[in-house]
PDB file of C-alpha atoms in Angstrom:
ATOM      1  CA  VAL T 257      11.489  17.856 -88.771  1.00 79.00           C
ATOM      2  CA  ILE T 258      12.862  14.892 -86.720  1.00 80.00           C
ATOM      3  CA  ILE T 259      14.197  13.025 -89.634  1.00 84.00           C
ATOM      4  CA  SER T 260      15.656  16.065 -91.077  1.00 80.00           C
ATOM      5  CA  SER T 261      17.519  16.877 -88.048  1.00 77.00           C
ATOM      6  CA  VAL T 262      19.409  13.674 -87.883  1.00 77.00           C
ATOM      7  CA  GLN T 263      20.696  13.584 -91.373  1.00 78.00           C
ATOM      8  CA  ARG T 264      24.457  13.731 -92.057  1.00 79.00           C
ATOM      9  CA  GLN T 265      24.495  13.820 -95.828  1.00 85.00           C
ATOM     10  CA  ALA T 266      23.249  16.546 -97.970  1.00 86.00           C
ATOM     11  CA  ARG T 267      21.368  14.511-100.501  1.00 89.00           C
ATOM     12  CA  ASN T 268      19.373  12.762 -97.753  1.00 90.00           C
ATOM     13  CA  SER T 269      18.788  16.032 -96.136  1.00 89.00           C
ATOM     14  CA  PHE T 270      17.516  17.739 -99.226  1.00 92.00           C
ATOM     15  CA  PHE T 271      15.154  14.760 -99.905  1.00 93.00           C
ATOM     16  CA  TRP T 272      13.623  14.737 -96.417  1.00 93.00           C
ATOM     17  CA  GLN T 273      13.322  18.643 -96.298  1.00 93.00           C
ATOM     18  CA  PHE T 274      11.708  18.493 -99.714  1.00 95.00           C
ATOM     19  CA  VAL T 275       9.273  15.864 -98.365  1.00 94.00           C
ATOM     20  CA  PHE T 276       8.689  18.146 -95.198  1.00 93.00           C
ATOM     21  CA  HIS T 277       8.085  21.363 -97.331  1.00 94.00           C
ATOM     22  CA  ALA T 278       5.815  19.754 -99.429  1.00 95.00           C
ATOM     23  CA  TYR T 279       3.619  18.559 -96.794  1.00 94.00           C
ATOM     24  CA  THR T 280       3.619  22.129 -95.042  1.00 93.00           C
ATOM     25  CA  THR T 281       2.845  23.992 -98.559  1.00 93.00           C
ATOM     26  CA  ALA T 282      -0.106  21.373 -99.114  1.00 92.00           C
ATOM     27  CA  PHE T 283      -1.390  22.352 -95.675  1.00 92.00           C
ATOM     28  CA  THR T 284      -0.965  26.053 -96.317  1.00 91.00           C
ATOM     29  CA  VAL T 285      -2.812  25.902 -99.586  1.00 88.00           C
ATOM     30  CA  VAL T 286      -5.806  24.195 -97.931  1.00 88.00           C
ATOM     31  CA  ASN T 287      -5.897  26.282 -94.988  1.00 88.00           C
ATOM     32  CA  GLY T 288      -5.326  29.604 -96.505  1.00 85.00           C
ATOM     33  CA  ASN T 289      -7.952  32.649 -97.248  1.00 83.00           C
ATOM     34  CA  GLY T 290     -10.361  31.590-100.012  1.00 78.00           C
ATOM     35  CA  THR T 291     -10.955  35.111-101.407  1.00 80.00           C
ATOM     36  CA  PRO T 292      -8.632  35.515-104.254  1.00 70.00           C
ATOM     37  CA  LYS T 293     -10.055  34.915-107.709  1.00 64.00           C
ATOM     38  CA  ALA T 294      -8.312  35.530-111.024  1.00 55.00           C
ATOM     39  CA  GLU T 295      -9.805  35.523-114.383  1.00 54.00           C
ATOM     40  CA  GLU T 296      -6.879  35.699-116.659  1.00 51.00           C
ATOM     41  CA  TYR T 297      -5.065  32.628-115.158  1.00 53.00           C
ATOM     42  CA  SER T 298      -5.892  29.732-112.970  1.00 69.00           C
ATOM     43  CA  LEU T 299      -5.044  30.538-109.341  1.00 70.00           C
ATOM     44  CA  GLN T 300      -4.508  26.854-108.723  1.00 73.00           C
ATOM     45  CA  GLN T 301      -1.850  26.558-111.430  1.00 78.00           C
ATOM     46  CA  LYS T 302      -0.102  29.486-110.005  1.00 81.00           C
ATOM     47  CA  GLN T 303       0.068  28.404-106.583  1.00 82.00           C
ATOM     48  CA  ILE T 304       1.246  24.885-107.675  1.00 84.00           C
ATOM     49  CA  PHE T 305       4.045  26.662-109.615  1.00 89.00           C
ATOM     50  CA  LEU T 306       4.831  28.779-106.879  1.00 91.00           C
ATOM     51  CA  GLY T 307       4.745  25.749-104.265  1.00 91.00           C
ATOM     52  CA  LEU T 308       7.181  23.724-106.302  1.00 93.00           C
ATOM     53  CA  GLY T 309       9.695  26.658-106.722  1.00 94.00           C
ATOM     54  CA  ALA T 310       9.269  27.468-102.957  1.00 95.00           C
ATOM     55  CA  ILE T 311       9.579  23.617-101.993  1.00 95.00           C
ATOM     56  CA  SER T 312      12.846  23.212-104.057  1.00 95.00           C
ATOM     57  CA  TYR T 313      14.460  26.387-102.877  1.00 95.00           C
ATOM     58  CA  SER T 314      13.675  25.795 -99.451  1.00 94.00           C
ATOM     59  CA  ALA T 315      14.998  22.235 -99.467  1.00 93.00           C
ATOM     60  CA  CYS T 316      18.280  23.395-101.368  1.00 93.00           C
ATOM     61  CA  VAL T 317      19.007  26.068 -98.730  1.00 92.00           C
ATOM     62  CA  GLY T 318      18.344  23.753 -95.857  1.00 90.00           C
ATOM     63  CA  ALA T 319      20.558  21.270 -97.221  1.00 89.00           C
ATOM     64  CA  LEU T 320      23.254  23.933 -97.762  1.00 88.00           C
ATOM     65  CA  PRO T 321      25.051  23.714 -94.548  1.00 85.00           C
ATOM     66  CA  LEU T 322      25.782  19.928 -94.777  1.00 84.00           C
ATOM     67  CA  ALA T 323      26.687  20.371 -98.486  1.00 84.00           C
ATOM     68  CA  PHE T 324      29.243  22.846 -97.535  1.00 81.00           C
ATOM     69  CA  MET T 325      30.640  20.809 -94.667  1.00 79.00           C
ATOM     70  CA  ASN T 326      30.852  17.592 -96.718  1.00 76.00           C
ATOM     71  CA  ARG T 327      32.347  19.559 -99.970  1.00 76.00           C
ATOM     72  CA  TYR T 328      35.054  20.967 -97.871  1.00 72.00           C
ATOM     73  CA  ALA T 329      35.316  18.286 -95.388  1.00 67.00           C
ATOM     74  CA  LEU T 330      35.235  20.725 -92.371  1.00 66.00           C
ATOM     75  CA  LYS T 331      36.162  18.631 -89.279  1.00 70.00           C
ATOM     76  CA  SER T 332      36.571  21.240 -86.474  1.00 73.00           C
ATOM     77  CA  SER T 333      34.363  21.225 -83.846  1.00 72.00           C
ATOM     78  CA  LEU T 334      33.756  25.081 -84.177  1.00 74.00           C
ATOM     79  CA  MET T 335      32.502  24.209 -88.056  1.00 75.00           C
ATOM     80  CA  GLN T 336      30.512  21.353 -86.629  1.00 73.00           C
ATOM     81  CA  LEU T 337      28.652  23.096 -84.189  1.00 73.00           C
ATOM     82  CA  VAL T 338      27.944  26.162 -86.373  1.00 77.00           C
ATOM     83  CA  LEU T 339      26.705  24.142 -89.282  1.00 75.00           C
ATOM     84  CA  ARG T 340      25.059  21.122 -87.510  1.00 77.00           C
ATOM     85  CA  LYS T 341      23.460  22.583 -84.709  1.00 76.00           C
ATOM     86  CA  LEU T 342      23.319  26.367 -84.868  1.00 80.00           C
ATOM     87  CA  LEU T 343      22.635  27.398 -88.468  1.00 84.00           C
ATOM     88  CA  PRO T 344      19.858  24.730 -89.272  1.00 85.00           C
ATOM     89  CA  ALA T 345      17.342  26.141 -86.960  1.00 86.00           C
ATOM     90  CA  PRO T 346      17.115  29.656 -88.295  1.00 90.00           C
ATOM     91  CA  LEU T 347      17.196  28.371 -91.915  1.00 90.00           C
ATOM     92  CA  PHE T 348      14.511  26.007 -91.144  1.00 90.00           C
ATOM     93  CA  GLY T 349      12.350  28.773 -89.742  1.00 92.00           C
ATOM     94  CA  LEU T 350      12.956  31.195 -92.537  1.00 94.00           C
ATOM     95  CA  THR T 351      12.416  28.576 -95.231  1.00 95.00           C
ATOM     96  CA  SER T 352       9.068  27.696 -93.433  1.00 94.00           C
ATOM     97  CA  ALA T 353       7.921  31.145 -93.476  1.00 95.00           C
ATOM     98  CA  PHE T 354       9.084  31.696 -97.108  1.00 96.00           C
ATOM     99  CA  THR T 355       6.920  28.886 -98.488  1.00 95.00           C
ATOM    100  CA  VAL T 356       3.915  30.364 -96.932  1.00 95.00           C
ATOM    101  CA  ALA T 357       4.587  33.728 -98.293  1.00 94.00           C
ATOM    102  CA  MET T 358       5.080  32.383-101.928  1.00 94.00           C
ATOM    103  CA  VAL T 359       2.387  29.821-101.969  1.00 92.00           C
ATOM    104  CA  ARG T 360      -0.354  32.535-100.292  1.00 91.00           C
ATOM    105  CA  SER T 361       1.106  35.654-102.492  1.00 90.00           C
ATOM    106  CA  PRO T 362      -2.114  35.816-104.429  1.00 88.00           C
ATOM    107  CA  GLU T 363      -3.831  36.939-101.189  1.00 88.00           C
ATOM    108  CA  PHE T 364      -1.792  40.172-100.945  1.00 85.00           C
ATOM    109  CA  ASP T 365      -1.500  40.445-104.846  1.00 85.00           C
ATOM    110  CA  ASN T 366      -5.333  40.217-105.088  1.00 86.00           C
ATOM    111  CA  GLY T 367      -6.685  40.977-101.609  1.00 88.00           C
ATOM    112  CA  ILE T 368      -8.984  39.222 -99.062  1.00 91.00           C
ATOM    113  CA  GLU T 369     -12.373  39.876 -97.824  1.00 91.00           C
ATOM    114  CA  VAL T 370     -12.705  42.264 -94.851  1.00 92.00           C
ATOM    115  CA  MET T 371     -15.745  42.458 -92.686  1.00 91.00           C
ATOM    116  CA  ASP T 372     -17.361  44.528 -89.974  1.00 88.00           C
ATOM    117  CA  ARG T 373     -17.995  43.225 -86.497  1.00 87.00           C
ATOM    118  CA  ASN T 374     -21.361  41.861 -87.770  1.00 87.00           C
ATOM    119  CA  GLY T 375     -19.842  39.808 -90.255  1.00 87.00           C
ATOM    120  CA  LYS T 376     -21.001  41.796 -93.413  1.00 89.00           C
ATOM    121  CA  VAL T 377     -18.256  41.970 -95.988  1.00 90.00           C
ATOM    122  CA  ILE T 378     -17.180  45.563 -96.792  1.00 89.00           C
ATOM    123  CA  GLY T 379     -14.663  44.759 -99.474  1.00 89.00           C
ATOM    124  CA  VAL T 380     -11.405  43.174-100.616  1.00 90.00           C
ATOM    125  CA  SER T 381      -8.206  44.652 -99.200  1.00 91.00           C
ATOM    126  CA  LYS T 382      -4.705  43.762-100.342  1.00 91.00           C
ATOM    127  CA  LYS T 383      -3.341  45.240 -97.087  1.00 92.00           C
ATOM    128  CA  ALA T 384      -5.347  42.906 -95.155  1.00 92.00           C
ATOM    129  CA  GLY T 385      -4.106  39.902 -97.391  1.00 92.00           C
ATOM    130  CA  GLU T 386      -0.535  41.064 -96.751  1.00 93.00           C
ATOM    131  CA  LYS T 387      -1.123  41.325 -92.913  1.00 94.00           C
ATOM    132  CA  ALA T 388      -2.790  37.815 -92.821  1.00 93.00           C
ATOM    133  CA  VAL T 389       0.126  36.298 -94.920  1.00 94.00           C
ATOM    134  CA  MET T 390       2.957  38.000 -92.896  1.00 95.00           C
ATOM    135  CA  GLU T 391       1.216  36.844 -89.410  1.00 94.00           C
ATOM    136  CA  THR T 392       1.038  33.257 -90.503  1.00 94.00           C
ATOM    137  CA  ALA T 393       4.591  33.112 -91.827  1.00 95.00           C
ATOM    138  CA  LEU T 394       5.864  34.515 -88.515  1.00 95.00           C
ATOM    139  CA  SER T 395       3.721  31.751 -86.738  1.00 95.00           C
ATOM    140  CA  ARG T 396       5.256  29.066 -89.006  1.00 94.00           C
ATOM    141  CA  ALA T 397       8.854  30.575 -88.682  1.00 95.00           C
ATOM    142  CA  VAL T 398       8.364  30.384 -84.795  1.00 94.00           C
ATOM    143  CA  LEU T 399       6.792  26.868 -84.819  1.00 93.00           C
ATOM    144  CA  PHE T 400       9.565  25.232 -86.686  1.00 92.00           C
ATOM    145  CA  GLY T 401      12.691  27.295 -85.797  1.00 91.00           C
ATOM    146  CA  THR T 402      12.095  26.725 -82.010  1.00 92.00           C
ATOM    147  CA  THR T 403      11.272  22.936 -82.853  1.00 90.00           C
ATOM    148  CA  PHE T 404      14.470  22.671 -84.541  1.00 87.00           C
ATOM    149  CA  PHE T 405      16.714  24.925 -82.060  1.00 88.00           C
ATOM    150  CA  LEU T 406      15.389  24.139 -78.697  1.00 90.00           C
ATOM    151  CA  PRO T 407      15.929  20.207 -78.702  1.00 88.00           C
ATOM    152  CA  GLU T 408      19.505  20.813 -79.927  1.00 84.00           C
ATOM    153  CA  VAL T 409      20.074  23.090 -76.875  1.00 85.00           C
ATOM    154  CA  LEU T 410      18.656  20.591 -74.481  1.00 87.00           C
ATOM    155  CA  MET T 411      20.437  17.461 -75.761  1.00 84.00           C
ATOM    156  CA  TYR T 412      23.874  19.653 -75.486  1.00 82.00           C
ATOM    157  CA  CYS T 413      22.949  20.364 -71.748  1.00 84.00           C
ATOM    158  CA  VAL T 414      22.236  16.459 -71.526  1.00 82.00           C
ATOM    159  CA  GLN T 415      25.432  15.545 -72.849  1.00 79.00           C
ATOM    160  CA  ARG T 416      27.488  18.257 -71.138  1.00 79.00           C
ATOM    161  CA  THR T 417      26.010  17.381 -67.714  1.00 80.00           C
ATOM    162  CA  ARG T 418      26.271  13.523 -68.427  1.00 76.00           C
ATOM    163  CA  LEU T 419      22.777  12.980 -67.135  1.00 76.00           C
ATOM    164  CA  VAL T 420      22.438   9.787 -69.627  1.00 75.00           C
ATOM    165  CA  LYS T 421      25.074   7.462 -69.013  1.00 74.00           C
ATOM    166  CA  ASN T 422      24.211   5.185 -71.864  1.00 77.00           C
ATOM    167  CA  PRO T 423      25.116   6.511 -75.353  1.00 75.00           C
ATOM    168  CA  HIS T 424      22.641   4.458 -76.946  1.00 79.00           C
ATOM    169  CA  ALA T 425      20.031   6.027 -75.236  1.00 80.00           C
ATOM    170  CA  LEU T 426      20.608   9.345 -76.503  1.00 79.00           C
ATOM    171  CA  GLY T 427      19.060   8.822 -80.084  1.00 79.00           C
ATOM    172  CA  PRO T 428      15.540   7.808 -78.479  1.00 85.00           C
ATOM    173  CA  MET T 429      15.895  10.837 -75.957  1.00 86.00           C
ATOM    174  CA  ARG T 430      16.522  13.153 -78.790  1.00 84.00           C
ATOM    175  CA  MET T 431      13.374  11.778 -80.618  1.00 87.00           C
ATOM    176  CA  VAL T 432      11.310  12.427 -77.563  1.00 88.00           C
ATOM    177  CA  VAL T 433      12.596  15.764 -76.906  1.00 89.00           C
ATOM    178  CA  PHE T 434      11.809  16.867 -80.348  1.00 88.00           C
ATOM    179  CA  MET T 435       8.338  15.302 -80.286  1.00 90.00           C
ATOM    180  CA  SER T 436       7.692  17.039 -76.791  1.00 92.00           C
ATOM    181  CA  VAL T 437       9.030  20.381 -78.125  1.00 92.00           C
ATOM    182  CA  LEU T 438       6.817  20.195 -81.580  1.00 91.00           C
ATOM    183  CA  ALA T 439       3.752  19.086 -79.553  1.00 92.00           C
ATOM    184  CA  GLY T 440       3.981  22.171 -77.102  1.00 93.00           C
ATOM    185  CA  MET T 441       4.985  24.732 -79.774  1.00 92.00           C
ATOM    186  CA  LEU T 442       1.934  23.572 -82.245  1.00 92.00           C
ATOM    187  CA  PRO T 443      -0.524  25.491 -79.754  1.00 92.00           C
ATOM    188  CA  VAL T 444       2.024  28.272 -79.419  1.00 92.00           C
ATOM    189  CA  SER T 445       2.182  29.074 -82.815  1.00 91.00           C
ATOM    190  CA  PHE T 446      -1.326  28.712 -83.676  1.00 88.00           C
ATOM    191  CA  SER T 447      -2.275  31.179 -80.872  1.00 90.00           C
ATOM    192  CA  MET T 448       0.208  33.757 -81.602  1.00 91.00           C
ATOM    193  CA  PHE T 449      -2.191  35.716 -83.822  1.00 92.00           C
ATOM    194  CA  PRO T 450      -6.196  35.022 -83.748  1.00 90.00           C
ATOM    195  CA  GLN T 451      -7.931  33.171 -86.399  1.00 88.00           C
ATOM    196  CA  CYS T 452     -10.177  36.379 -87.171  1.00 90.00           C
ATOM    197  CA  GLY T 453      -7.564  38.956 -87.547  1.00 90.00           C
ATOM    198  CA  GLU T 454      -8.480  42.528 -86.809  1.00 91.00           C
ATOM    199  CA  ILE T 455      -7.128  45.568 -88.892  1.00 91.00           C
ATOM    200  CA  LYS T 456      -7.729  49.179 -87.991  1.00 89.00           C
ATOM    201  CA  ARG T 457      -9.423  51.715 -90.433  1.00 87.00           C
ATOM    202  CA  ALA T 458      -6.236  53.719 -91.029  1.00 87.00           C
ATOM    203  CA  ASP T 459      -4.485  50.513 -92.414  1.00 89.00           C
ATOM    204  CA  LEU T 460      -7.118  50.086 -95.266  1.00 89.00           C
ATOM    205  CA  GLU T 461      -7.482  51.136 -98.759  1.00 89.00           C
ATOM    206  CA  PRO T 462      -9.567  54.511 -99.268  1.00 88.00           C
ATOM    207  CA  GLU T 463     -11.862  52.973-101.608  1.00 86.00           C
ATOM    208  CA  ILE T 464     -13.215  50.508 -98.800  1.00 86.00           C
ATOM    209  CA  LEU T 465     -13.383  53.448 -96.366  1.00 84.00           C
ATOM    210  CA  SER T 466     -15.790  55.358 -98.727  1.00 83.00           C
ATOM    211  CA  SER T 467     -18.454  52.820 -98.356  1.00 77.00           C
ATOM    212  CA  THR T 468     -18.512  52.517 -94.295  1.00 81.00           C
ATOM    213  CA  GLU T 469     -18.176  54.483 -91.072  1.00 82.00           C
ATOM    214  CA  GLU T 470     -16.906  51.491 -89.161  1.00 83.00           C
ATOM    215  CA  THR T 471     -13.656  52.178 -87.214  1.00 84.00           C
ATOM    216  CA  GLU T 472     -12.689  48.152 -86.852  1.00 87.00           C
ATOM    217  CA  PHE T 473     -12.628  45.366 -89.529  1.00 91.00           C
ATOM    218  CA  PHE T 474     -11.918  41.840 -89.533  1.00 93.00           C
ATOM    219  CA  TYR T 475     -10.618  39.198 -91.918  1.00 93.00           C
ATOM    220  CA  ASN T 476      -9.987  35.256 -91.908  1.00 92.00           C
ATOM    221  CA  ARG T 477      -6.057  35.040 -91.261  1.00 90.00           C
ATOM    222  CA  GLY T 478      -5.908  31.303 -92.219  1.00 87.00           C
ATOM    223  CA  ILE T 479      -3.643  28.728 -90.732  1.00 86.00           C
TER     224      ILE T 479
END
């Protein structure tokens, strides 16, 4: 996140965002729900192909503002503000959520296990899988979108108010601000939704409901 934020060339930005999304994609695969199984194809192979596609696409989208600015030599202060300060944050958040949804798509394609309050597995639900993936994608978007956006706002305020007199101190200060925001947002994003998610009876498939009278069900959301 930090290295990507200081890039000024589209090629360098693409490389570092590719590295970033590769790491978060691997983290997502390891910490997803392990329920989905597939007999007709290798689930790991599917996740690898989906992951590579999502990583490449996200890195391209993330580098697009710099590529556009460099290609058309946009020098105005307004375009610099939009393309370098405002646009990267929502793009970073959206692409982070996109990689989660793509890599964990087998969970809402094939479903994940749902349990009663005693931990007994009741069945496999696609709706629970969709809910788990969407919650994780949203938390990831909030984590990295905020981490990319808030330091830019804080540094803009510092520069406008001239709190830091030495211009050479702005670079190290920027790194400290990024690290502080990221450290603060990690527990916030992980606690947005409980690890053991809850889904109501009305939201589950009829074939699962026919085997139990429980009204509340639970599932492993993943991280």
